[in-house]
Short mmCIF file of C-alpha atoms in Angstrom, two decimals:
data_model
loop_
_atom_site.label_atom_id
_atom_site.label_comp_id
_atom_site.label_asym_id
_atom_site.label_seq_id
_atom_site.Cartn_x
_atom_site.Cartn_y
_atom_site.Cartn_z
CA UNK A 1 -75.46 -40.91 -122.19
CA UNK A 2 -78.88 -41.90 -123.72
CA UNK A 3 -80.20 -42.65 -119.82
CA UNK A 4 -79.14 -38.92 -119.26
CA UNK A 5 -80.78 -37.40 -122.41
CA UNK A 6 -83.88 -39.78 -121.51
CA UNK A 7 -83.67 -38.24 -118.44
CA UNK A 8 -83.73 -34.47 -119.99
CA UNK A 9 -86.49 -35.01 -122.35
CA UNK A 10 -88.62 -36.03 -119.32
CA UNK A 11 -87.61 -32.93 -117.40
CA UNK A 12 -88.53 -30.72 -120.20
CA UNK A 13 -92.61 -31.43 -119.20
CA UNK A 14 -95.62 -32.98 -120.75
CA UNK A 15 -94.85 -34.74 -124.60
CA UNK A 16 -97.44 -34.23 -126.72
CA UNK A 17 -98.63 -36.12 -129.64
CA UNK A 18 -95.78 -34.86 -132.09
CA UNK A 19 -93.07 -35.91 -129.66
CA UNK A 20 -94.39 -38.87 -128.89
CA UNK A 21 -94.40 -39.41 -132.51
CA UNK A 22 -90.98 -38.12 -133.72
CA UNK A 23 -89.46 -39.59 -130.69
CA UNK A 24 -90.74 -43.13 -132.20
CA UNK A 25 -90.00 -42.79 -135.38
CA UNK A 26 -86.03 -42.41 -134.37
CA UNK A 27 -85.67 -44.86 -132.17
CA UNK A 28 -88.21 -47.76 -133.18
CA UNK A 29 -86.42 -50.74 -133.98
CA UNK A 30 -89.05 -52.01 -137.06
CA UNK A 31 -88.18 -48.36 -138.31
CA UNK A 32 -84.74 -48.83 -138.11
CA UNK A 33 -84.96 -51.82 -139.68
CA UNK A 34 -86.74 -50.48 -142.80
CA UNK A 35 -84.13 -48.03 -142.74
CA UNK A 36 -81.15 -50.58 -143.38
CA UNK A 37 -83.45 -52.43 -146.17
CA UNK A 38 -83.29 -49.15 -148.00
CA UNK A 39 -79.93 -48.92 -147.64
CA UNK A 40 -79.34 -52.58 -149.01
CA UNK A 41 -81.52 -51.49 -151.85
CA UNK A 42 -79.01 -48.97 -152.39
CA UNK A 43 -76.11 -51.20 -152.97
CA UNK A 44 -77.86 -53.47 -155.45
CA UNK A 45 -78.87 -50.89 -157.16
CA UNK A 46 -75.25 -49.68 -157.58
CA UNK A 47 -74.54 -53.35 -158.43
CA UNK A 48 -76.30 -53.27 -160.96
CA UNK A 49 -75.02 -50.16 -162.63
CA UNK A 50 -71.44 -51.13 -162.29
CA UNK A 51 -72.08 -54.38 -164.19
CA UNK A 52 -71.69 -52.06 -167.35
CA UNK A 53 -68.03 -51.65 -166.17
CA UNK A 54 -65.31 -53.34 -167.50
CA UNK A 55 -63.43 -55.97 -165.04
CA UNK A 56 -59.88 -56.25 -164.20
CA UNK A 57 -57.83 -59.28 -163.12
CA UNK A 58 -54.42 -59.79 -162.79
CA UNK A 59 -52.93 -63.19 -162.50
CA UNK A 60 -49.77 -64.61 -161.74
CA UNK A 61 -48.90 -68.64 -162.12
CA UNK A 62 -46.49 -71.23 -161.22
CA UNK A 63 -46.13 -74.73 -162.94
CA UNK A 64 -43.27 -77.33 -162.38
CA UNK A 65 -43.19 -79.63 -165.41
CA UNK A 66 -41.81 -83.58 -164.95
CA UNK A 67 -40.43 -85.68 -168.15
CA UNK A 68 -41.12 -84.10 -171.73
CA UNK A 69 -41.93 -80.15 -171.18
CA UNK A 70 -41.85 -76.79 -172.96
CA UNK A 71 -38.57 -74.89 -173.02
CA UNK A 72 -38.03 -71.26 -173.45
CA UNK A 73 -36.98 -71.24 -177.59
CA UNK A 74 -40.85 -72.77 -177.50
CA UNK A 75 -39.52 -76.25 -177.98
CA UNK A 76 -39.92 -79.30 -176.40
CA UNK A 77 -37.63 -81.52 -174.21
CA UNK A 78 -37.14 -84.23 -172.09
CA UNK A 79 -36.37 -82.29 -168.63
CA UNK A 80 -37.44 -80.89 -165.62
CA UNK A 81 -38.97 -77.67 -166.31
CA UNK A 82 -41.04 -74.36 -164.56
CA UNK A 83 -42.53 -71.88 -166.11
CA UNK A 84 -43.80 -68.64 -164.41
CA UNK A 85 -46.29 -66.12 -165.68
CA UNK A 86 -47.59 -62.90 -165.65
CA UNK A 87 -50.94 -61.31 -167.03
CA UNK A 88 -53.62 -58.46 -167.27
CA UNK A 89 -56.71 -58.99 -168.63
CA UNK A 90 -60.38 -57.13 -169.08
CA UNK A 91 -63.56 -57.68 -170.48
CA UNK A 92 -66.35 -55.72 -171.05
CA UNK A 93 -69.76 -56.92 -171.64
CA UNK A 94 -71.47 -55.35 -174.88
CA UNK A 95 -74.64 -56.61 -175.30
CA UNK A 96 -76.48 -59.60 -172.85
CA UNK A 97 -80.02 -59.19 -174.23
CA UNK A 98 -80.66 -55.67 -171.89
CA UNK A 99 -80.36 -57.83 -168.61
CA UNK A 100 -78.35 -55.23 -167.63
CA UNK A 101 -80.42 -52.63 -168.58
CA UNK A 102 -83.57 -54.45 -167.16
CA UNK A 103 -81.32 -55.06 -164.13
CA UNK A 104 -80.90 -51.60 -163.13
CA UNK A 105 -84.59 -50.57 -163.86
CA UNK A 106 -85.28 -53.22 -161.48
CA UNK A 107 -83.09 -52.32 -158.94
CA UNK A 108 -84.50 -48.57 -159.15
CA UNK A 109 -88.36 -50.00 -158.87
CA UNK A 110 -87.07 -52.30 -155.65
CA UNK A 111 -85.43 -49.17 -154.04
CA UNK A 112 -88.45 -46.89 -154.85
CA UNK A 113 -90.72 -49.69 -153.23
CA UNK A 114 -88.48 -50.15 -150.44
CA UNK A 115 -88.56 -46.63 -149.44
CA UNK A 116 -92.54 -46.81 -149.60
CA UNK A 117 -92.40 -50.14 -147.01
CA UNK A 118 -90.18 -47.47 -144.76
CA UNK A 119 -92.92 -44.85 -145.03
CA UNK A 120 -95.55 -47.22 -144.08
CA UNK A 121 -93.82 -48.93 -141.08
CA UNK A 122 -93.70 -45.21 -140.30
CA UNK A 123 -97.58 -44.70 -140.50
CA UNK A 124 -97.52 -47.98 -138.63
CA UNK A 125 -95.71 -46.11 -135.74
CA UNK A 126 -97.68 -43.18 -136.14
CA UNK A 127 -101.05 -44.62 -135.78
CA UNK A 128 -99.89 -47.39 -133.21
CA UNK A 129 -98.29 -44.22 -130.92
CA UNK A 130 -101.33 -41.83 -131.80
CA UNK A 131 -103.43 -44.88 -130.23
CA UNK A 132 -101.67 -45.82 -127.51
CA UNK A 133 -101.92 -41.50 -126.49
CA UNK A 134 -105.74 -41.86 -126.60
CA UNK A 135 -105.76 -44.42 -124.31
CA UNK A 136 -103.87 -42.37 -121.59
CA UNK A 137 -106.00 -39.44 -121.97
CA UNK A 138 -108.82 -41.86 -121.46
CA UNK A 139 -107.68 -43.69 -118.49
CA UNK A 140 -107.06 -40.04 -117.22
CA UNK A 141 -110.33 -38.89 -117.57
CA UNK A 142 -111.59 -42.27 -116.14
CA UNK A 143 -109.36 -41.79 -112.94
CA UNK A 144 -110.62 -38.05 -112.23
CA UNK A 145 -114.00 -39.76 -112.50
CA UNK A 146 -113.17 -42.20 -109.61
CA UNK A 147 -111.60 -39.69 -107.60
CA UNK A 148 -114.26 -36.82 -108.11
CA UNK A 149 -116.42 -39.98 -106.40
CA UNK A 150 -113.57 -40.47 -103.58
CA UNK A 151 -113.87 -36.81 -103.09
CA UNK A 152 -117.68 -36.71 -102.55
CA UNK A 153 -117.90 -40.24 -100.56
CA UNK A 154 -115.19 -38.98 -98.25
CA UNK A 155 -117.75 -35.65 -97.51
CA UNK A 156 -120.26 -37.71 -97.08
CA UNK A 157 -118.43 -40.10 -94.65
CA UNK A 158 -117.64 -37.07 -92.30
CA UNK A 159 -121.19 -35.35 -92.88
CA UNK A 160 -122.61 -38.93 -91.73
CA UNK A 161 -120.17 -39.20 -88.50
CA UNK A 162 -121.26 -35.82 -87.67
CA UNK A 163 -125.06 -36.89 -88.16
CA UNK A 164 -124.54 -39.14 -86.01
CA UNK A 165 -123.18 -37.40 -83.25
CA UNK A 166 -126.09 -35.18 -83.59
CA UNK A 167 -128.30 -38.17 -83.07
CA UNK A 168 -129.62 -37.52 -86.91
CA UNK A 169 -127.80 -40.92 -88.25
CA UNK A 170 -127.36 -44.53 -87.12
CA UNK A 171 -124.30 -46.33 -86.85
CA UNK A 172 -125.12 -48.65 -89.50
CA UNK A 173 -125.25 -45.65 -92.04
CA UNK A 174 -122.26 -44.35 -91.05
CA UNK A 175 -120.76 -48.04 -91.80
CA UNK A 176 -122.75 -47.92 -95.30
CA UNK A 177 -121.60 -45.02 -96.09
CA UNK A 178 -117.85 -45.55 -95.19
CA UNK A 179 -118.36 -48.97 -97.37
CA UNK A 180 -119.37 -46.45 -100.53
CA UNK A 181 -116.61 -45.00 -99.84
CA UNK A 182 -113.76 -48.06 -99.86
CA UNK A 183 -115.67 -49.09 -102.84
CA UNK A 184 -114.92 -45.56 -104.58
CA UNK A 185 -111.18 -45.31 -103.27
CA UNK A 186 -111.23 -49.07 -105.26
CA UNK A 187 -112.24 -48.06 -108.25
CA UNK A 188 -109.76 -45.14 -108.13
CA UNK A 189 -107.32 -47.40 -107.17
CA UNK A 190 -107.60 -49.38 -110.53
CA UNK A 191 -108.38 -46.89 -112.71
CA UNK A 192 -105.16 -44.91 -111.57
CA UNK A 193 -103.44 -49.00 -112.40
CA UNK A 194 -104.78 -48.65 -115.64
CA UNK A 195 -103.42 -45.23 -116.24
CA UNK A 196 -99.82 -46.31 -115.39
CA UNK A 197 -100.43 -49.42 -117.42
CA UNK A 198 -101.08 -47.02 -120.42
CA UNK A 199 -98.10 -44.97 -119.98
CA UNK A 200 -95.98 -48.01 -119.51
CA UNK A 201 -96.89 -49.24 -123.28
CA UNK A 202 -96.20 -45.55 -124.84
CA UNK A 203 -93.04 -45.42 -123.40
CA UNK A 204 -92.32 -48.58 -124.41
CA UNK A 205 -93.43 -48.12 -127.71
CA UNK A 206 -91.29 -44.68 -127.74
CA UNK A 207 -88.32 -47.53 -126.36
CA UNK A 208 -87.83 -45.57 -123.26
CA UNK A 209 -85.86 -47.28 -120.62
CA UNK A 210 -88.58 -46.57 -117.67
CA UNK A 211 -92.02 -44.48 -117.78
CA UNK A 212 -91.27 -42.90 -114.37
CA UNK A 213 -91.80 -39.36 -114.60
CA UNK A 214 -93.43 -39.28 -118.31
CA UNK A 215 -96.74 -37.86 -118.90
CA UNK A 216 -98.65 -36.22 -122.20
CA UNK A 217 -100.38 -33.50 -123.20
CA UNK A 218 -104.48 -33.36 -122.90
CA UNK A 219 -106.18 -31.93 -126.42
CA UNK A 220 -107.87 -28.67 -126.71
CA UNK A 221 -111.57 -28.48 -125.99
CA UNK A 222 -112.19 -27.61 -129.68
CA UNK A 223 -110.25 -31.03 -130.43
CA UNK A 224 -112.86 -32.84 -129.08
CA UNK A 225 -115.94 -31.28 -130.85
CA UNK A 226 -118.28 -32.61 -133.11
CA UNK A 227 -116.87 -32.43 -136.91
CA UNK A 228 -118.90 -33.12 -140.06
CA UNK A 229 -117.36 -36.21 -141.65
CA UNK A 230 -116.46 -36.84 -145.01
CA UNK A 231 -117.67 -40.34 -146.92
CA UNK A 232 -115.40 -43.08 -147.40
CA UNK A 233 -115.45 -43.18 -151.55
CA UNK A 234 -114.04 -40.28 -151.24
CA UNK A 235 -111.38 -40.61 -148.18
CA UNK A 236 -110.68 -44.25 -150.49
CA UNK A 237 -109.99 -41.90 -153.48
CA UNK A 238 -107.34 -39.56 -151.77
CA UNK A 239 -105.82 -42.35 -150.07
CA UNK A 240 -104.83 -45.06 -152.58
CA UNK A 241 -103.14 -42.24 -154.28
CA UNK A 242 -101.36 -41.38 -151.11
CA UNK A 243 -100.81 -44.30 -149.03
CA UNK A 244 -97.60 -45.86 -149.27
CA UNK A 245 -98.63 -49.87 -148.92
CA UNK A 246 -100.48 -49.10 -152.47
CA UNK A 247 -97.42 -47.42 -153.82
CA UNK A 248 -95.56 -49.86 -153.20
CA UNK A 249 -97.25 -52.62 -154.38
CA UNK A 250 -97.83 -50.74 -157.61
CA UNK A 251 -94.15 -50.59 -157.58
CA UNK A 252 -93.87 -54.64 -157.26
CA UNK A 253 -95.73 -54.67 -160.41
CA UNK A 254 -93.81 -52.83 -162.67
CA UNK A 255 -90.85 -54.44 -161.42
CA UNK A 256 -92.32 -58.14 -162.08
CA UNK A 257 -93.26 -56.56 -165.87
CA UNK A 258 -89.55 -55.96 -166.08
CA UNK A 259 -88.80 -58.79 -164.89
CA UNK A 260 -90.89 -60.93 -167.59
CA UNK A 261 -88.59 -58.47 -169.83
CA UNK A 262 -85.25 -59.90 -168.44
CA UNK A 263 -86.05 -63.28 -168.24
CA UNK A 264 -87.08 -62.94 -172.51
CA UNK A 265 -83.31 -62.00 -172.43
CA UNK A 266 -81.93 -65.44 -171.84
CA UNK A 267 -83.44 -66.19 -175.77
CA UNK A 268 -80.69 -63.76 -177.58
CA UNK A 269 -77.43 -63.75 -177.73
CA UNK A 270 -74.30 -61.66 -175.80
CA UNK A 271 -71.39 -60.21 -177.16
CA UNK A 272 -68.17 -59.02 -174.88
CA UNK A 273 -65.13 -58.00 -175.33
CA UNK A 274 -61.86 -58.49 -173.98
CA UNK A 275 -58.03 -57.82 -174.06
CA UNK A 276 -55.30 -58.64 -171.71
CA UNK A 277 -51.25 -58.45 -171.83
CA UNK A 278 -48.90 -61.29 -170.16
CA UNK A 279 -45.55 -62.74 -170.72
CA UNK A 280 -43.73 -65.85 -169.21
CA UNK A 281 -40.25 -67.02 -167.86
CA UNK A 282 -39.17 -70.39 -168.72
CA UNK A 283 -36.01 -72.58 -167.38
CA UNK A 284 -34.83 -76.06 -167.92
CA UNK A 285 -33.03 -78.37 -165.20
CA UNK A 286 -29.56 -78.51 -166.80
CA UNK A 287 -29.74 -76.58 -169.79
CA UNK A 288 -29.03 -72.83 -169.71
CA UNK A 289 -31.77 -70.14 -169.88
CA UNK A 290 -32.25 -66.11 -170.88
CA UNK A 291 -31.96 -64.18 -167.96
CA UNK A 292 -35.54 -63.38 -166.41
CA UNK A 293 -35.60 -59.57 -167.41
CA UNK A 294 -35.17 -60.77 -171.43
CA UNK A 295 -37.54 -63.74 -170.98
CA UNK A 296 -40.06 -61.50 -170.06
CA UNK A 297 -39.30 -59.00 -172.63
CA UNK A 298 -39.29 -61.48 -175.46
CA UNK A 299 -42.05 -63.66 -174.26
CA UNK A 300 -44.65 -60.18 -174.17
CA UNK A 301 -47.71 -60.17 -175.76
CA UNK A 302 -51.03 -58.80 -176.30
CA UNK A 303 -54.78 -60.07 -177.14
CA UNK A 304 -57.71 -58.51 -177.87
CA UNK A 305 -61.13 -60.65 -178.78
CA UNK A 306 -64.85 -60.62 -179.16
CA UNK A 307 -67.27 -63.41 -177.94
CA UNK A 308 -70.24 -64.22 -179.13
CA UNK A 309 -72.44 -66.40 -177.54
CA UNK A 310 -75.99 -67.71 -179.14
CA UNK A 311 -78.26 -70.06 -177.07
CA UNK A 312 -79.26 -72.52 -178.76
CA UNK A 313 -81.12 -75.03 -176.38
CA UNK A 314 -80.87 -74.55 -172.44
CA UNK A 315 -82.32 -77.32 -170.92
CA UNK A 316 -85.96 -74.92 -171.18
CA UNK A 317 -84.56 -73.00 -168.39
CA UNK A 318 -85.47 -69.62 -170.42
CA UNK A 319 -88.17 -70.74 -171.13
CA UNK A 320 -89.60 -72.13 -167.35
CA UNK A 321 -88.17 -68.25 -166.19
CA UNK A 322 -90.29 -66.31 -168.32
CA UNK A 323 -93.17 -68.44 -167.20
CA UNK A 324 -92.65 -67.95 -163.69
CA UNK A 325 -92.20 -64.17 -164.38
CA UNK A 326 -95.47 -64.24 -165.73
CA UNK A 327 -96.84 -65.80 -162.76
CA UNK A 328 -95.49 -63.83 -160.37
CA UNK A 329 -96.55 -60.46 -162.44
CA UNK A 330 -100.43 -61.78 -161.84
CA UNK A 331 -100.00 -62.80 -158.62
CA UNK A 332 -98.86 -59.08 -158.04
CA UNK A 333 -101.71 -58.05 -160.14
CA UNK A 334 -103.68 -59.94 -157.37
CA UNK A 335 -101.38 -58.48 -154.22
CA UNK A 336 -102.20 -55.03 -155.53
CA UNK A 337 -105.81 -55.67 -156.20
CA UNK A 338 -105.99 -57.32 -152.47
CA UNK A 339 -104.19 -54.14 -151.06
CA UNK A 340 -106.56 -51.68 -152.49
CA UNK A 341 -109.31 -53.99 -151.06
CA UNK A 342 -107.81 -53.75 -147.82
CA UNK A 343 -106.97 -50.27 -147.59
CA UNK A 344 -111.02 -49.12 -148.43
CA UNK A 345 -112.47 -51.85 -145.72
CA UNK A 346 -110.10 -50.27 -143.31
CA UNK A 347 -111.83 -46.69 -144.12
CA UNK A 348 -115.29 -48.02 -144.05
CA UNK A 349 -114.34 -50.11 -140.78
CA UNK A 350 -112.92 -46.58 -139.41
CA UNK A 351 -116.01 -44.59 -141.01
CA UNK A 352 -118.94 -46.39 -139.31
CA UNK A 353 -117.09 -46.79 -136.12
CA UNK A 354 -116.53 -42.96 -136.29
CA UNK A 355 -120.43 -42.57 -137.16
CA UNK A 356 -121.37 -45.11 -134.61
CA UNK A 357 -118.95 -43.34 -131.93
CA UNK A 358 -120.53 -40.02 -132.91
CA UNK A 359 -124.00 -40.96 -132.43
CA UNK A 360 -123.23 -42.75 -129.16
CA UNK A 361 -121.38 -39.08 -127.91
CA UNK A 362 -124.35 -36.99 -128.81
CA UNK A 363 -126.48 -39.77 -126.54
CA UNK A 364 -124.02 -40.01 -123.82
CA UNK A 365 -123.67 -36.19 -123.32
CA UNK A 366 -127.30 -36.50 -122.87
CA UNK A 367 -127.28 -39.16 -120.55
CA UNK A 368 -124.45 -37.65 -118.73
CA UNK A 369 -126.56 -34.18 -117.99
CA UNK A 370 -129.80 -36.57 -116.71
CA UNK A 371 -127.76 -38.29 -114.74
CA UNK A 372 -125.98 -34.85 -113.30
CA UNK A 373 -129.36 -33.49 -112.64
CA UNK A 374 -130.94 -36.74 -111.25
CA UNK A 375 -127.72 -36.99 -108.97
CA UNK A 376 -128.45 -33.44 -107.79
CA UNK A 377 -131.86 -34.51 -106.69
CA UNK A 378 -131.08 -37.67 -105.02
CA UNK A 379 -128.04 -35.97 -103.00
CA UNK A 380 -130.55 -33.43 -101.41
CA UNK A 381 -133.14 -36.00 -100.55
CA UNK A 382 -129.96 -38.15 -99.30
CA UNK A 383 -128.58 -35.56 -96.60
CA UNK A 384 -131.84 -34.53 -95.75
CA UNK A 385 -132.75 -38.36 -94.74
CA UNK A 386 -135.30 -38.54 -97.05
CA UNK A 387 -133.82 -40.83 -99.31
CA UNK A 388 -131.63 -44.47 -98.41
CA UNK A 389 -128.07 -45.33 -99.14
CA UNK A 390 -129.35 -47.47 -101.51
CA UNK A 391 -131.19 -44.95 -103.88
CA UNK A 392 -127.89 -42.60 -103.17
CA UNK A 393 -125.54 -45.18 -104.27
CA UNK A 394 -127.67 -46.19 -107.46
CA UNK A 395 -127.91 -42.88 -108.81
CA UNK A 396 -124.20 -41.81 -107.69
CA UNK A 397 -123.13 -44.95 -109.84
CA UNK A 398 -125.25 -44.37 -112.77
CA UNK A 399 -123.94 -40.90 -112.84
CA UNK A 400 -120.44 -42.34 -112.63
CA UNK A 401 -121.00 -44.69 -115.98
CA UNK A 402 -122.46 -42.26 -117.96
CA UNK A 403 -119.35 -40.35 -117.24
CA UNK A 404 -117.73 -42.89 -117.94
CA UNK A 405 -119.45 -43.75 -121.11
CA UNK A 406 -118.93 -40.08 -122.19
CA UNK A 407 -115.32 -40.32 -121.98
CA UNK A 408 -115.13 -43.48 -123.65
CA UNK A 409 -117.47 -42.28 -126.49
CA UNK A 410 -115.49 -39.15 -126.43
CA UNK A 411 -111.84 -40.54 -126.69
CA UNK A 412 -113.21 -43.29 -129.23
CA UNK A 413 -114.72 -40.69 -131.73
CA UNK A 414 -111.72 -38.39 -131.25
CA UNK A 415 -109.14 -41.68 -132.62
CA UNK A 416 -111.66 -42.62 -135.24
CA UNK A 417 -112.17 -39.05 -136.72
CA UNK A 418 -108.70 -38.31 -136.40
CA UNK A 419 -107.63 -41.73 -138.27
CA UNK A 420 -110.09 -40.48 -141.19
CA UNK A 421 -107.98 -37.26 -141.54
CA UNK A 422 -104.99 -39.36 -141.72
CA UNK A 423 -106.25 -41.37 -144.40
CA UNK A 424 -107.23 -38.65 -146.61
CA UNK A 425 -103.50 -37.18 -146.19
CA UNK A 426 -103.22 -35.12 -143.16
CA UNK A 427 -101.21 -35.08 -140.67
CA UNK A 428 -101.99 -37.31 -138.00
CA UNK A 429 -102.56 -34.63 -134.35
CA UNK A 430 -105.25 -34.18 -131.64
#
C-alpha cells in the first residue's frame, strides 16, 4: 500500500518545495521520534497530577501458626493454628512540602519544552529539505549548461566534416573538433550524475523507497531577483523570540528554578491520611471454631489515621539535592546564554554569505554577458577560419564557467536570502 501511494504521488507531476516539505515532516523518522517524546511527556505529566489521588489496595493473607498461636476468642494456645485475612485500605497524601505541586509544574515546563524540541527537529527538516531542493535546481541548471555545449559542439562537428569535404578544413580539425565535442558530451555526462545524485538524497530525505520518476519544481524568475536585505540585529531580535531551540531552553530554566523549589521540599514535613476496613478468620487444630461467615462478621473493623512525618537529619541528602539543583539551574543559565550565542552567529554566518553571494551574482551576471558577447565574436572568426580550435575552445569554456558561476552564485544567494526570511519568521518557500 505505501509503494502504491508512493507510486501516485509521483504520477501526480513535479513536487515543489511545500511537498517536499510536508511530505518530510510526516514521514521523517527524527520527527517521529520527537513526536513519541511528546507523547511520553504527556504521561508524566498525568503522573504527576494523579499523585494527588488517593490509593487503593486490597490485600488478602494466609499464615499457618506451629506451637503457641492466637485463637479466635483472641487468646492464646498451644496448637496448630491459621488465620486468614481480609482488608481495604487508602491513603491520601495531604501535604509533602508542594513536591507535588512543584511536580506537576515541572512536568507542564518538560512537556512545553518538549513540544519546542519537536518544532525545531521540524525546522531541522525544513531547512535540511529546502537545501537539498537548491541543489537539484542547481545541478539542473549546470546540466542544461553542458548540454547547450553538446548541442553547439555537435554543429560544429558536422559544419567541420562538411568543411572538409569542401576542401575548407583539414582532417586534423575535424578530429579536434570531434575531441571538443567528447569532452562536452563528458561533462554532460557528469553533471546529469550529479543531478540524479541530488534527487537520490531528497528522496531519501523525504524516505521514499526509490527516486525513479521524482522531479521538482523550478522557482519563478522573480524568485531569483535581487532583494534588499535586512541586518542581522534585527533578524537576531525577531528570531530568539521565535525560534523554538531558544524557547525551549528558556523552558529548561524555569523548570531547573522549580526544581531548586522541590528539592527545598525534602526540609519540611508531610502529613497523609489513611483508613482501611479488614476482618480475619481464625481456627485451631482440634478445638472447635465460629463458622467463617460469623468470624468475619465479629472480627470487622475499621481505622482511620494521620501521619506525620518531620525530617530531622537525612544523611545531607536534602541538602546535596538542592545544591545540585542550583548547579544545574546555572548551567542552564549558561545552555541558554550559549543558545542565543549560537542562534545570532548562525544569522551573521547566513548574512555575509548572503551579502558575499549577492555581490558575487551582480559580478557574475556581468561576466556571464562578456563572456556571451566575446563567445559571439570568437564563433564568427572560428567558422570563418580565422580563428584556431584553440582560441574557440578557450573562450567556449570561459563562457561555460561563468555560466556556471552564475548559477552557482544564483542558487547560493537564493538559499542564503531565503534562510534569512526563515529566521525572521517566515515561511520557508522559493
Amino acid at each position: 500500500m505505501r509503494l502504491l501511494a508512493i507510486a501516485f504521488i509521483l504520477s501526480a507531476g513535479p513536487w515543489n518545495l511545500q511537498n517536499c516539505i510536508d511530505y518530510a515532516l510526516e514521514h521523517n523518522i527524527s520527527v517521529q521520534q520527537s513526536e513519541i517524546n511528546v507523547k511520553q511527556k504527556e504521561i508524566t505529566l498525568n503522573t504527576a497530577r494523579n499523585s494527588r489521588l488517593p490509593d487503593l489496595s486490597a490485600n488478602a493473607s494466609e499464615n499457618l501458626s506451629f506451637g503457641r498461636g492466637l485463637t479466635e476468642d483472641n487468646t492464646y494456645a498451644r496448637t496448630n493454628t491459621s488465620s486468614t485475612g481480609f482488608s481495604l485500605g487508602t491513603s491520601i497524601p495531604v501535604f509533602n512540602g508542594f513536591e507535588i505541586n512543584n511536580s506537576i509544574k515541572m512536568g507542564r515546563i518538560d512537556l512545553a519544552a518538549a513540544t519546542a524540541d519537536l518544532e525545531k527537529a521540524r525546522n531541522d527538516i525544513r531547512v535540511a529539505v529546502a537545501q537539498a531542493y537548491v541543489e537539484i535546481l542547481y545541478d539542473k541548471e549546470i546540466l542544461n549548461v553542458a548540454l547547450s555545449q553538446v548541442a553547439v559542439d555537435s554543429m560544429l562537428v558536422a559544419r567541420r566534416k562538411a568543411m572538409r569535404l569542401s576542401g575548407k578544413a583539414s582532417a586534423a580539425d575535424v578530429v579536434a573538433q570531434e575531441a571538443t565535442y567528447a569532452q562536452s558530451r563528458l561533462n554532460a555526462t557528469q553533471a546529469r550524475n550529479s543531478l540524479n545524485i541530488a534527487i537520490l538524497s531528497l528522496t531519501q530525505l523525504l524516505e521514499l523507497s526509490s527516486p525513479e520518476g521524482f522531479d521538482i519544481e523550478s522557482p519563478s524568475e522573480n524568485a531569483l531577483g535581487l532583494q534588499l536585505l535586512m541586518n542581522p540585529e534585527d533578524i537576531y531580535a525577531r528570531a530568539v523570540d521565535i525560534k523554538p531551540e531558544i524557547k525551549s531552553e528558556s523552558l529548561r530554566l524555569d523548570y531547573a528554578e522549580v526544581a531548586i523549589k522541590r528539592a527545598k521540599g525534602g526540609y519540611m514535613p508531610s502529613l497523609s491520611l489513611s483508613g482501611g476496613i479488614g476482618s480475619n478468620f481464625y481456627t485451631a487444630l482440634g478445638r472447635e471454631s465460629l463458622s467463617f461467615a460469623d468470624q468475619m462478621k465479629n472480627n470487622f473493623s475499621q481505622n482511620l489515621g494521620l501521619t506525620l512525618s518531620i525530617p530531622i537529619f537525612s544523611r545531607f541528602s536534602t541538602r546535596n539535592n538542592v545544591r545540585s539543583a542550583k548547579l544545574n539551574l546555572a548551567n542552564q543559565e549558561l545552555q541558554l546564554q550559549n543558545t542565543k550565542k549560537s542562534l545570532y552567529k548562525e544569522i551573521q554566518q547566513l548574512y555575509y554569505s548572503a551579502v558575499a553571494a549577492q555581490d558575487k551574482y551582480k559580478s557574475c551576471i556581468f561576466a556571464k554577458d562578456s563572456a556571451e558577447e566575446s563567445f559571439a565574436l570568437m564563433r564568427a572568426k572560428y567558422e570563418n577560419g580565422k580563428a584556431g580550435i584553440t582560441e574557440f575552445n578557450e573562450s567556449k569554456n570561459n563562457l561555460m564557467r561563468a555560466e556556471s558561476d552564475l548559477v552557482q552564485a544564483q542558487y547560493e544567494y537564493l538559499f542564503q536570502t531565503r534562510m534569512l526570511d526563515f529566521y525572521s519568521g517566515e515561511e520557508l518557500v522559493l
